[in-house]
DNA sequence: TTGTACGCGTTATCAG
DNA sequence: CTGATAACGCGTACAA
């Protein structure tokens, strides 16, 4: 049905070896035969079969990506970067939505392994030992995005969460706020939970401001609903509060909604700074001041690393810089 | 390196044919040998090579998806549905970001063709004749999502844009509004542009309300910025306006922002209904009343159709139902 | 410069 | 019930 390299060879009156040569432009044929071959390819509408090619080369030109949630605003941006860089380097990407479920994740790793992907990117999820075992059995490069493993030597790309949280909090302090609160996501989360709380605390301590645990409202997730909930309980507990650091943009926007219901003006009564810089952040009223994570760049970098690794070179983990994006949700008290 | 079916056969003292049989549970072997084989597979940690399998079966278990933008909120939801259904049916999906660029799109079609995907899903983009030519050369099922082709017989899945716009507008009218406006996206867009404008007009006519073209503000895109811009010019042109239908949620949220700047209260002064029902819509202040497109279901349906088609059966296009989601951005004048 | 022939890992046909 | 063996489409030493 689809013409094969053999058909091309016949039509051009050469051997398949020669066709293969011009296809991969290797040396070893005259200009004249090259033209004949090219012509035959054109005439037949020949398209090389990447499957057959993959079988012999042991390279599929495909990398797999594991997301805990593909519909998350965040994943979409990381995926964008991954796809761009992969395409740039002539690879394609297979997306997998694990829903943070162990069975599903394991099944996907198995699947990607059978499909012989050249490497994979593991996003925003903790690497448990079962995962690691499955991953290392594949024998292909793996790089982590927006997460990291303390037990296993997997290279990662992320921002410095603690530092970023520090930056956010410091911004609030420099604007003259002294009564600060934080709405945190999951406090069990070793990556996005704890470090951000520590950064918050550190900034406060350094400024010589008083600190007590009740200033941090610990929610279970980083969602909009958590933000609504968290803002309410935080402000009833500490009515004097004048600024809050939200551990994610979604939380921040949830806080906006709660504030609106409570008749609290932002940034008039209380200032808010978020974390992530999703599209959302520029579309809110008021536009959200937030810490930008370079999601797209993170995706790109991860792919670069994977590809570099299976060129034989090792790859070092990297911490990408975060940036504070000033918009309209913080007011100055100076 | 990776154990092959041959290794398993050796270890179990059987032929590769037998191993293949138990692998694909075909009939023809005793329980005893089955156990031996299974044991060998277990011991070796054997994983079938999907590439080799694909070569002989002429089926890769992979489908390709073409998006004009992967980072769009909308694409993320469609992708979610696609991935879910594909995974459900044992397939994986390769994502491609065309950026609505012809060259890129063509290159991707070529790539997917070489990778011998079993079918593909084409999202939110017009099927030009070059595309169609490339597509049909592949000889695999193609289904359109959120778009449709008038020239070519490609099955699609979408909502009835005209009807949905009608529903939205009618909702405004039934709430007692008589001075309606619309912020439209690209008026050249045969799918998302024109039909929605027609639906808007139709609802107004049917209600016996006066209509003039200036009630529709035509923007170039469906973005947030278009919404900001559009709302301003629309309301300066028609200060008497009390309700507006936005051709997308992003436009609606942009309108919220503009309204805020202009000191116009929503829904106090003017009511707004959006279109899409993105995550965004529930997170805005006030929460946005909007037309829900079942994006996830659309993605699912599309892969169902693709898979069904390469089982030999044809697939009919389908119009999925839209639903009006009432939230807080519309006030009643009755 | 060009062609032959083997191998990549499976499935499927056919003979035992 | 089981085992050779021919495809599948391509890359590549090796020979010519």
XYZ file of C-alpha atoms (C1' of nucleotides) in Angstrom:
700
model
C 0.000 0.000 0.000
C 2.490 2.560 1.172
C 5.467 2.462 -1.129
C 8.591 1.041 0.466
C 12.221 1.727 -0.062
C 12.216 -1.304 -2.325
C 9.653 0.244 -4.636
C 11.760 3.336 -4.877
C 14.821 1.270 -5.638
C 13.045 -0.565 -8.431
C 11.682 2.554 -9.972
C 15.088 4.185 -9.933
C 16.918 1.075 -11.050
C 19.224 1.048 -8.104
C 19.494 -1.004 -4.949
C 17.773 -0.222 -1.683
C 21.168 0.459 -0.202
C 21.643 3.368 -2.525
C 18.234 4.726 -1.790
C 18.973 4.459 1.881
C 22.163 6.391 1.344
C 20.579 9.355 -0.323
C 17.768 9.264 2.220
C 20.205 9.682 5.090
C 22.597 11.629 2.972
C 25.549 9.448 3.529
C 28.457 9.628 1.082
C 28.744 7.216 -1.771
C 26.803 7.901 -4.935
C 26.944 10.070 -8.007
C 24.899 13.155 -8.458
C 23.123 11.498 -11.321
C 21.822 8.549 -9.342
C 20.880 10.878 -6.552
C 18.596 12.689 -8.932
C 17.098 9.460 -10.190
C 16.365 8.377 -6.657
C 14.914 11.704 -5.630
C 12.728 11.617 -8.681
C 11.448 8.151 -7.879
C 10.723 9.194 -4.310
C 8.808 12.142 -5.589
C 6.855 10.130 -8.123
C 5.856 7.463 -5.674
C 5.166 9.803 -2.835
C 7.416 7.672 -0.743
C 7.527 8.274 2.986
C 10.136 6.477 5.065
C 8.705 4.189 7.693
C 9.798 5.458 11.071
C 8.757 2.221 12.713
C 11.054 0.063 10.656
C 13.719 2.649 11.086
C 13.251 2.615 14.829
C 13.555 -1.124 14.939
C 17.002 -1.160 13.460
C 18.285 2.070 14.942
C 16.956 1.378 18.410
C 15.806 4.973 18.528
C 12.248 6.040 18.079
C 12.611 9.788 18.106
C 9.895 9.922 20.711
C 9.895 10.985 24.297
C 7.217 10.374 26.887
C 5.816 12.858 29.370
C 4.031 11.985 32.582
C 1.668 14.546 34.052
C -0.461 14.193 37.162
C -3.047 16.303 35.367
C -3.115 17.388 31.764
C -5.925 19.849 32.158
C -4.133 21.855 34.799
C -3.224 25.331 33.660
C 0.304 24.645 34.748
C 0.760 21.429 32.811
C -0.374 23.113 29.660
C 2.497 25.551 29.828
C 5.119 22.981 30.647
C 3.821 20.813 27.853
C 4.084 23.729 25.512
C 7.772 24.065 26.233
C 8.367 20.353 26.011
C 6.619 20.061 22.717
C 8.434 23.046 21.263
C 11.891 21.856 22.150
C 11.186 18.264 21.152
C 9.897 19.380 17.795
C 12.893 21.636 17.446
C 15.163 18.636 17.816
C 13.100 16.429 15.574
C 11.357 14.419 18.227
C 7.737 13.871 19.064
C 6.121 13.605 22.444
C 3.618 11.200 23.907
C 1.574 12.631 26.758
C 0.298 10.591 29.644
C -2.097 11.675 32.326
C -1.420 9.758 35.499
C -3.989 11.516 37.668
C -1.432 11.039 40.403
C -2.543 7.440 40.569
C 0.056 4.770 41.217
C -1.462 2.053 39.078
C -1.985 4.369 36.175
C 1.508 5.732 36.449
C 3.037 2.288 36.521
C 0.980 1.228 33.552
C 2.115 4.244 31.602
C 5.746 3.651 32.404
C 5.277 0.116 31.153
C 3.595 1.347 28.007
C 6.252 3.905 27.253
C 8.851 1.282 27.883
C 7.272 -1.064 25.364
C 7.040 1.746 22.866
C 10.730 2.245 23.359
C 10.669 5.974 23.909
C 14.086 7.568 23.913
C 13.595 9.189 27.268
C 11.020 10.661 29.518
C 10.014 13.660 31.489
C 8.330 13.289 34.811
C 6.367 16.297 35.965
C 5.223 17.557 39.347
C 5.026 14.236 41.060
C 7.019 12.533 43.734
C 9.256 9.681 42.613
C 8.395 6.759 44.846
C 10.569 3.676 44.932
C 8.233 1.617 42.777
C 8.340 4.367 40.193
C 12.063 4.558 40.356
C 12.432 0.847 39.962
C 10.211 0.826 36.887
C 11.920 3.898 35.515
C 15.428 2.577 35.868
C 14.508 -0.736 34.306
C 13.720 1.131 31.098
C 17.276 2.229 30.819
C 16.502 5.578 29.231
C 17.137 9.088 30.503
C 14.575 10.506 32.889
C 14.374 14.089 33.997
C 12.162 15.604 36.608
C 10.303 18.863 36.227
C 9.039 20.926 39.101
C 9.877 18.166 41.505
C 12.985 16.456 42.723
C 14.107 13.248 44.320
C 16.203 13.147 47.442
C 16.683 9.406 47.346
C 17.498 8.846 43.733
C 19.991 10.455 41.394
C 17.534 11.839 38.903
C 18.340 15.184 37.328
C 15.664 17.813 37.727
C 14.725 21.270 36.611
C 12.776 23.518 38.907
C 12.902 26.838 40.662
C 14.142 27.335 44.182
C 10.813 27.237 45.973
C 12.103 28.436 49.247
C 13.926 31.330 47.709
C 10.940 32.251 45.559
C 8.633 32.291 48.549
C 11.178 34.424 50.318
C 11.178 36.844 47.420
C 7.419 37.108 47.433
C 7.228 37.721 51.138
C 10.047 40.204 51.078
C 8.182 42.171 48.437
C 5.261 42.485 50.801
C 7.490 43.566 53.641
C 9.226 46.151 51.539
C 5.867 47.578 50.633
C 5.530 48.340 54.316
C 3.379 45.462 55.475
C 4.048 43.992 58.875
C 1.014 41.817 59.472
C 1.578 38.993 57.025
C -0.259 35.765 56.413
C 0.197 32.851 54.095
C -2.174 30.397 52.514
C -0.203 27.253 51.956
C -0.996 24.198 49.894
C -0.344 20.718 51.140
C 2.034 20.838 54.060
C 3.156 17.283 53.367
C 4.412 18.255 49.966
C 8.191 18.190 50.173
C 8.582 20.311 47.074
C 5.809 22.845 46.844
C 4.586 22.726 50.411
C 7.302 22.920 53.012
C 9.936 24.983 51.201
C 7.497 27.764 50.438
C 6.418 27.935 54.030
C 10.021 28.097 55.094
C 10.773 30.888 52.679
C 7.848 32.829 54.036
C 8.971 32.351 57.598
C 12.551 33.209 56.794
C 11.651 36.549 55.243
C 9.610 37.467 58.271
C 12.296 36.491 60.727
C 14.966 38.344 58.817
C 12.865 41.473 58.875
C 12.664 41.179 62.641
C 8.908 40.821 62.517
C 7.124 38.593 65.013
C 6.064 35.196 63.735
C 3.648 32.583 64.929
C 2.477 29.425 63.234
C -1.096 30.629 63.058
C -0.070 33.105 60.391
C 0.148 30.190 58.011
C -3.136 28.661 56.970
C -2.446 25.146 55.749
C -4.780 23.871 53.100
C -4.731 20.414 51.534
C -4.270 21.454 47.946
C -3.227 24.348 45.746
C -6.658 24.930 44.221
C -9.084 27.776 43.876
C -11.356 26.289 46.507
C -8.472 25.990 48.926
C -7.847 29.670 48.337
C -11.413 30.663 49.101
C -11.518 28.563 52.204
C -8.070 29.519 53.375
C -8.576 33.237 52.998
C -11.747 33.180 55.045
C -10.337 31.239 57.948
C -7.081 33.162 57.855
C -8.785 36.519 58.030
C -11.220 35.607 60.704
C -8.337 34.282 62.742
C -6.203 37.342 62.075
C -8.401 40.312 61.191
C -5.422 42.604 61.529
C -3.733 41.035 58.558
C -2.860 43.374 55.749
C -1.014 41.164 53.292
C -1.052 37.544 52.284
C 1.235 35.323 50.286
C -0.637 32.619 48.399
C 1.270 29.425 47.579
C -0.235 29.318 44.085
C -2.039 31.610 41.688
C -5.160 29.524 41.958
C -5.124 29.973 45.699
C -4.653 33.685 45.204
C -7.601 33.933 42.859
C -9.682 31.938 45.311
C -8.684 34.479 47.919
C -9.855 37.258 45.592
C -13.243 35.636 45.425
C -13.497 35.209 49.189
C -12.369 38.775 49.740
C -15.057 39.991 47.399
C -17.704 38.133 49.341
C -16.392 39.445 52.628
C -16.389 43.004 51.377
C -12.642 43.214 51.639
C -10.918 45.223 48.956
C -7.791 44.058 47.209
C -5.344 45.664 47.351
C -7.078 48.387 49.343
C -7.546 46.424 52.538
C -5.246 43.534 51.961
C -2.481 42.907 49.466
C -1.949 39.547 47.806
C 0.963 38.000 45.994
C 0.620 34.713 44.167
C 2.917 32.031 42.860
C 3.248 30.571 39.343
C 2.248 33.382 37.008
C -0.348 31.474 35.057
C -2.349 33.176 32.328
C -4.920 33.562 35.016
C -2.783 36.043 36.862
C -2.997 38.754 34.255
C -6.685 38.261 33.744
C -7.886 38.727 37.272
C -9.325 41.891 38.749
C -7.088 43.336 39.940
C -4.234 41.768 37.971
C -2.220 39.566 40.294
C 1.283 40.355 41.444
C 3.023 37.032 41.515
C 6.167 34.963 41.354
C 6.734 33.749 37.827
C 7.967 30.243 37.292
C 9.362 29.856 33.765
C 7.213 26.835 32.969
C 7.788 26.884 29.283
C 11.515 27.172 29.709
C 11.395 24.373 32.244
C 9.791 22.095 29.695
C 12.321 23.050 27.063
C 15.234 22.571 29.380
C 13.996 19.150 30.426
C 13.891 17.972 26.845
C 17.316 19.409 26.164
C 18.621 17.415 29.091
C 16.962 14.173 28.058
C 18.301 14.436 24.553
C 21.737 15.384 25.722
C 21.768 12.434 28.065
C 21.140 9.918 25.408
C 23.882 11.421 23.385
C 25.986 10.007 26.148
C 26.702 13.132 28.117
C 25.449 13.466 31.637
C 23.214 16.332 32.591
C 23.228 18.406 35.716
C 20.073 19.380 37.487
C 19.265 23.002 37.187
C 17.528 25.643 39.181
C 15.856 28.156 36.933
C 15.462 31.728 38.113
C 12.109 32.956 39.331
C 10.956 36.498 38.811
C 8.569 38.712 40.680
C 5.952 40.134 38.362
C 4.480 43.298 39.752
C 0.898 43.975 38.857
C -1.890 45.491 40.872
C -2.630 43.306 43.859
C -0.154 44.827 46.248
C -0.475 48.273 47.766
C 2.255 50.218 49.487
C 2.037 51.215 53.140
C 5.055 53.447 53.041
C 20.238 -5.392 26.364
C 16.497 -5.610 26.612
C 15.541 -9.262 26.599
C 13.779 -10.368 23.446
C 11.180 -12.957 22.781
C 14.052 -15.194 21.743
C 15.655 -14.973 25.164
C 12.382 -15.911 26.747
C 12.017 -18.840 24.385
C 15.477 -20.121 25.248
C 14.968 -19.792 28.940
C 11.671 -21.632 28.761
C 12.925 -24.240 26.318
C 10.238 -23.529 23.787
C 10.135 -21.770 20.449
C 9.492 -18.099 19.966
C 6.235 -19.036 18.293
C 4.952 -20.508 21.494
C 6.024 -17.510 23.497
C 4.240 -15.288 21.049
C 1.109 -17.365 21.505
C 0.942 -17.020 25.237
C 1.818 -13.366 24.925
C -1.192 -12.708 22.746
C -3.188 -15.433 24.356
C -3.924 -17.324 21.238
C -4.973 -20.960 21.532
C -2.463 -23.741 21.161
C -0.368 -24.717 24.150
C -0.647 -26.680 27.340
C -1.108 -25.130 30.701
C 2.271 -26.426 31.705
C 4.224 -24.687 28.975
C 2.233 -21.556 29.591
C 3.528 -21.516 33.140
C 7.071 -22.103 32.001
C 6.841 -19.218 29.613
C 5.239 -16.899 32.100
C 7.950 -17.766 34.550
C 10.681 -17.024 32.054
C 9.070 -13.710 31.201
C 8.938 -12.853 34.850
C 12.537 -13.868 35.505
C 13.904 -11.933 32.595
C 11.711 -8.917 33.086
C 10.782 -9.223 29.463
C 8.822 -6.424 27.856
C 7.438 -6.893 24.369
C 8.813 -4.481 21.802
C 5.930 -2.431 20.489
C 8.020 -1.194 17.602
C 8.685 -4.627 16.185
C 5.083 -5.477 16.811
C 3.956 -2.388 14.972
C 6.121 -3.241 12.027
C 4.401 -6.518 11.353
C 0.909 -5.563 12.473
C 0.867 -2.280 10.671
C -0.721 -0.772 13.722
C 1.147 1.379 16.166
C -1.480 1.921 18.813
C -0.787 5.614 18.572
C -2.875 8.506 17.418
C -1.726 12.002 16.625
C -3.344 15.247 17.678
C -2.869 18.595 15.991
C -3.510 21.726 18.027
C -3.097 25.319 16.931
C -2.014 26.063 20.495
C -1.267 23.631 23.269
C -1.091 26.194 25.983
C -4.588 27.437 25.373
C -6.951 26.722 28.215
C -9.292 25.180 25.726
C -6.802 22.780 24.181
C -5.881 21.476 27.589
C -9.402 20.277 28.192
C -9.832 18.715 24.804
C -6.489 17.006 25.197
C -7.601 15.692 28.531
C -10.554 13.955 26.936
C -8.497 12.658 24.066
C -5.855 11.235 26.321
C -8.390 9.620 28.612
C -10.270 7.849 25.878
C -7.138 6.821 24.033
C -5.661 5.356 27.165
C -8.956 3.658 27.869
C -8.704 1.891 24.559
C -5.048 1.075 24.922
C -3.646 3.743 22.671
C -1.238 6.558 23.238
C -1.303 10.040 21.846
C 1.312 12.233 20.260
C 0.648 15.951 20.586
C 1.645 18.491 18.011
C 1.502 22.240 18.314
C 1.023 23.779 14.911
C 0.750 27.377 16.052
C -1.713 27.689 13.206
C 1.245 27.790 10.875
C 0.958 26.095 7.515
C 4.535 24.907 7.254
C 4.555 23.549 10.757
C 1.257 21.805 10.240
C 2.412 20.189 7.042
C 5.619 19.070 8.674
C 3.713 17.509 11.510
C 1.364 15.680 9.213
C 4.406 14.332 7.447
C 5.981 13.302 10.717
C 2.881 11.572 11.989
C 2.583 9.870 8.684
C 6.117 8.518 8.918
C 5.468 7.367 12.446
C 2.492 5.481 11.089
C -0.052 6.701 13.594
C -3.352 4.845 13.437
C -5.360 7.989 13.022
C -5.473 11.601 13.919
C -7.477 14.334 15.472
C -7.438 17.804 14.069
C -8.488 20.514 16.475
C -9.850 24.020 16.012
C -8.286 24.732 12.695
C -9.570 25.127 9.210
C -8.816 22.289 6.801
C -7.263 23.902 3.759
C -6.781 21.954 0.568
C -3.075 21.417 1.114
C -3.865 19.987 4.503
C -6.550 17.777 3.098
C -4.266 16.485 0.410
C -1.578 15.600 2.931
C -4.123 14.117 5.263
C -5.750 11.875 2.732
C -2.404 10.622 1.489
C -1.802 9.117 4.902
C -4.768 6.871 4.477
C -5.751 6.870 8.126
C -8.909 8.136 9.802
C -9.050 11.828 10.573
C -11.639 13.515 12.720
C -12.153 17.174 13.314
C -12.840 18.734 16.669
C -14.439 22.095 17.147
C -14.185 22.790 13.474
C -15.649 21.384 10.317
C -14.975 21.199 6.641
C -17.523 22.182 4.064
C -15.434 21.051 1.132
C -14.193 17.716 2.342
C -15.968 14.724 3.811
C -14.220 14.708 7.167
C -16.279 13.711 10.177
C -16.326 16.232 12.975
C -17.480 16.696 16.518
C -18.502 20.108 17.738
C -21.370 22.017 19.199
C -23.897 23.971 17.187
C -22.314 27.380 17.455
C -25.223 29.270 16.075
C -27.674 27.559 18.339
C -25.448 28.014 21.358
C -25.094 31.727 20.692
C -28.839 31.864 20.305
C -29.261 30.188 23.682
C -26.921 32.635 25.353
C -28.626 35.654 23.878
C -32.058 34.323 24.649
C -31.042 33.937 28.255
C -30.223 37.614 28.375
C -33.520 38.519 26.764
C -35.513 36.384 29.134
C -33.828 38.131 32.011
C -35.519 41.229 30.723
C -32.718 42.859 28.803
C -33.569 44.694 25.605
C -30.386 46.608 24.869
C -27.986 43.863 23.872
C -24.484 43.920 22.521
C -22.037 41.321 21.436
C -18.263 41.137 21.398
C -17.351 38.825 18.582
C -14.068 37.138 17.742
C -12.777 36.964 14.222
C -15.572 37.687 11.790
C -13.804 35.732 9.090
C -13.903 32.572 11.146
C -16.462 30.348 9.486
C -16.869 28.205 12.582
C -16.533 30.299 15.683
C -17.047 33.700 14.151
C -19.994 33.967 11.827
C -22.353 31.380 13.311
C -22.196 32.912 16.758
C -22.986 36.319 15.347
C -25.901 34.862 13.480
C -27.240 33.143 16.570
C -27.051 36.417 18.422
C -28.897 38.250 15.707
C -31.511 35.563 15.366
C -32.441 35.648 19.038
C -32.845 39.398 18.896
C -34.981 39.317 15.784
C -37.185 36.582 17.133
C -37.812 38.598 20.250
C -38.939 41.466 18.105
C -36.187 43.685 19.342
C -34.548 46.217 17.055
C -31.185 45.255 15.629
C -28.378 47.125 14.010
C -24.931 45.964 13.044
C -23.257 48.345 15.457
C -24.477 46.211 18.324
C -21.819 43.726 17.355
C -18.262 44.713 18.082
C -16.006 42.659 15.872
C -12.599 41.906 17.245
C -9.831 40.003 15.511
C -9.392 37.234 18.039
C -11.058 35.538 20.979
C -8.559 36.702 23.563
C -8.634 38.565 26.829
C -7.201 41.642 25.201
C -9.889 41.559 22.548
C -12.403 41.482 25.364
C -10.967 44.519 27.085
C -10.775 46.454 23.895
C -14.150 45.348 22.618
C -16.024 46.135 25.767
C -14.679 49.666 25.879
C -15.526 50.536 22.318
C -18.867 48.791 22.513
C -19.952 50.682 25.581
C -18.797 54.034 24.417
C -20.677 53.455 21.187
C -23.794 52.240 22.983
C -23.861 53.589 26.551
C -27.435 52.404 26.886
C -26.390 48.792 26.666
C -27.351 46.624 29.578
C -26.201 43.172 28.531
C -23.465 41.695 26.388
C -22.795 38.328 24.911
C -19.092 37.534 24.661
C -18.007 35.068 21.985
C -15.564 33.406 24.377
C -14.870 33.235 28.077
C -11.588 34.982 27.602
C -13.355 37.843 25.920
C -15.859 37.932 28.772
C -13.124 38.113 31.377
C -11.450 40.843 29.389
C -14.752 42.679 29.488
C -14.823 42.272 33.266
C -11.484 43.954 33.475
C -12.522 46.829 31.245
C -15.755 47.248 33.154
C -13.829 47.458 36.379
C -11.652 50.207 34.999
C -14.654 52.069 33.673
C -16.419 51.871 37.000
C -19.146 49.733 35.528
C -20.520 47.048 37.796
C -21.170 43.516 36.619
C -23.879 42.410 36.785
C -25.242 45.542 38.427
C -24.921 47.815 35.420
C -24.372 45.336 32.659
C -24.838 41.600 32.463
C -22.396 39.339 30.647
C -22.631 35.839 29.345
C -19.605 34.020 28.014
C -18.905 31.062 25.800
C -16.808 27.921 26.502
C -17.018 27.389 30.249
C -13.310 27.190 30.893
C -11.996 26.764 34.421
C -11.603 30.499 34.282
C -15.331 31.007 34.299
C -15.888 29.747 37.805
C -12.937 31.602 39.172
C -13.820 35.092 38.083
C -15.440 37.754 40.192
C -18.324 37.514 39.748
C -18.447 33.922 38.522
C -19.292 33.932 34.848
C -22.567 32.720 33.417
C -21.621 31.001 30.222
C -22.338 28.461 27.527
C -20.584 25.213 28.310
C -18.957 23.329 25.499
C -18.245 19.744 26.561
C -14.585 19.892 25.601
C -13.549 16.795 27.389
C -16.371 14.801 25.907
C -15.499 16.190 22.501
C -12.004 14.849 22.817
C -13.252 11.471 23.940
C -15.786 11.255 21.191
C -13.193 12.135 18.588
C -10.930 9.250 19.491
C -13.881 6.897 19.742
C -14.650 7.834 16.175
C -11.083 7.467 14.963
C -10.763 4.053 16.541
C -14.111 2.939 15.256
C -13.167 4.059 11.784
C -10.102 1.973 11.595
C -12.092 -0.984 12.727
C -13.679 -0.545 9.343
C -16.914 1.121 10.330
C -17.661 4.593 9.200
C -18.382 7.327 11.684
C -20.934 10.072 11.514
C -20.158 13.585 12.545
C -21.812 14.615 15.715
C -23.122 17.747 17.292
C -22.715 17.636 21.022
C -25.197 19.499 23.193
C -24.221 22.782 24.774
C -25.508 23.842 28.163
C -26.076 27.219 29.747
C -24.308 27.411 33.085
C -25.909 30.036 35.254
C -23.604 31.772 37.661
C -23.503 35.358 38.793
C -22.792 37.595 35.854
C -26.356 38.119 34.713
C -28.919 40.157 36.578
C -32.649 40.107 36.007
C -34.568 43.164 34.850
C -37.971 41.636 35.352
C 30.150 4.222 -6.926
C 26.947 0.425 -6.190
C 24.731 -3.985 -4.729
C 24.036 -8.302 -1.497
C 22.667 -10.047 2.460
C 21.990 -10.172 7.280
C 19.797 -8.426 11.443
C 16.375 -5.561 14.249
C 11.931 -8.217 17.333
C 7.469 -9.697 16.207
C 3.471 -12.112 14.099
C 1.503 -15.577 11.289
C 1.484 -19.514 8.240
C 2.380 -24.047 7.714
C 4.144 -28.361 8.639
C 4.886 -31.800 12.069
C 0.240 -28.843 21.108
C 4.641 -27.124 19.021
C 8.435 -25.429 16.028
C 10.583 -23.578 11.674
C 10.413 -19.826 8.827
C 8.827 -16.153 5.904
C 7.467 -11.578 6.066
C 7.326 -6.422 7.970
C 10.718 -2.023 6.082
C 14.932 -0.386 6.842
C 20.286 0.238 7.978
C 24.768 -1.318 7.155
C 28.948 -4.152 6.976
C 31.011 -6.338 3.264
C 31.881 -7.455 -1.268
C 32.180 -6.149 -6.025
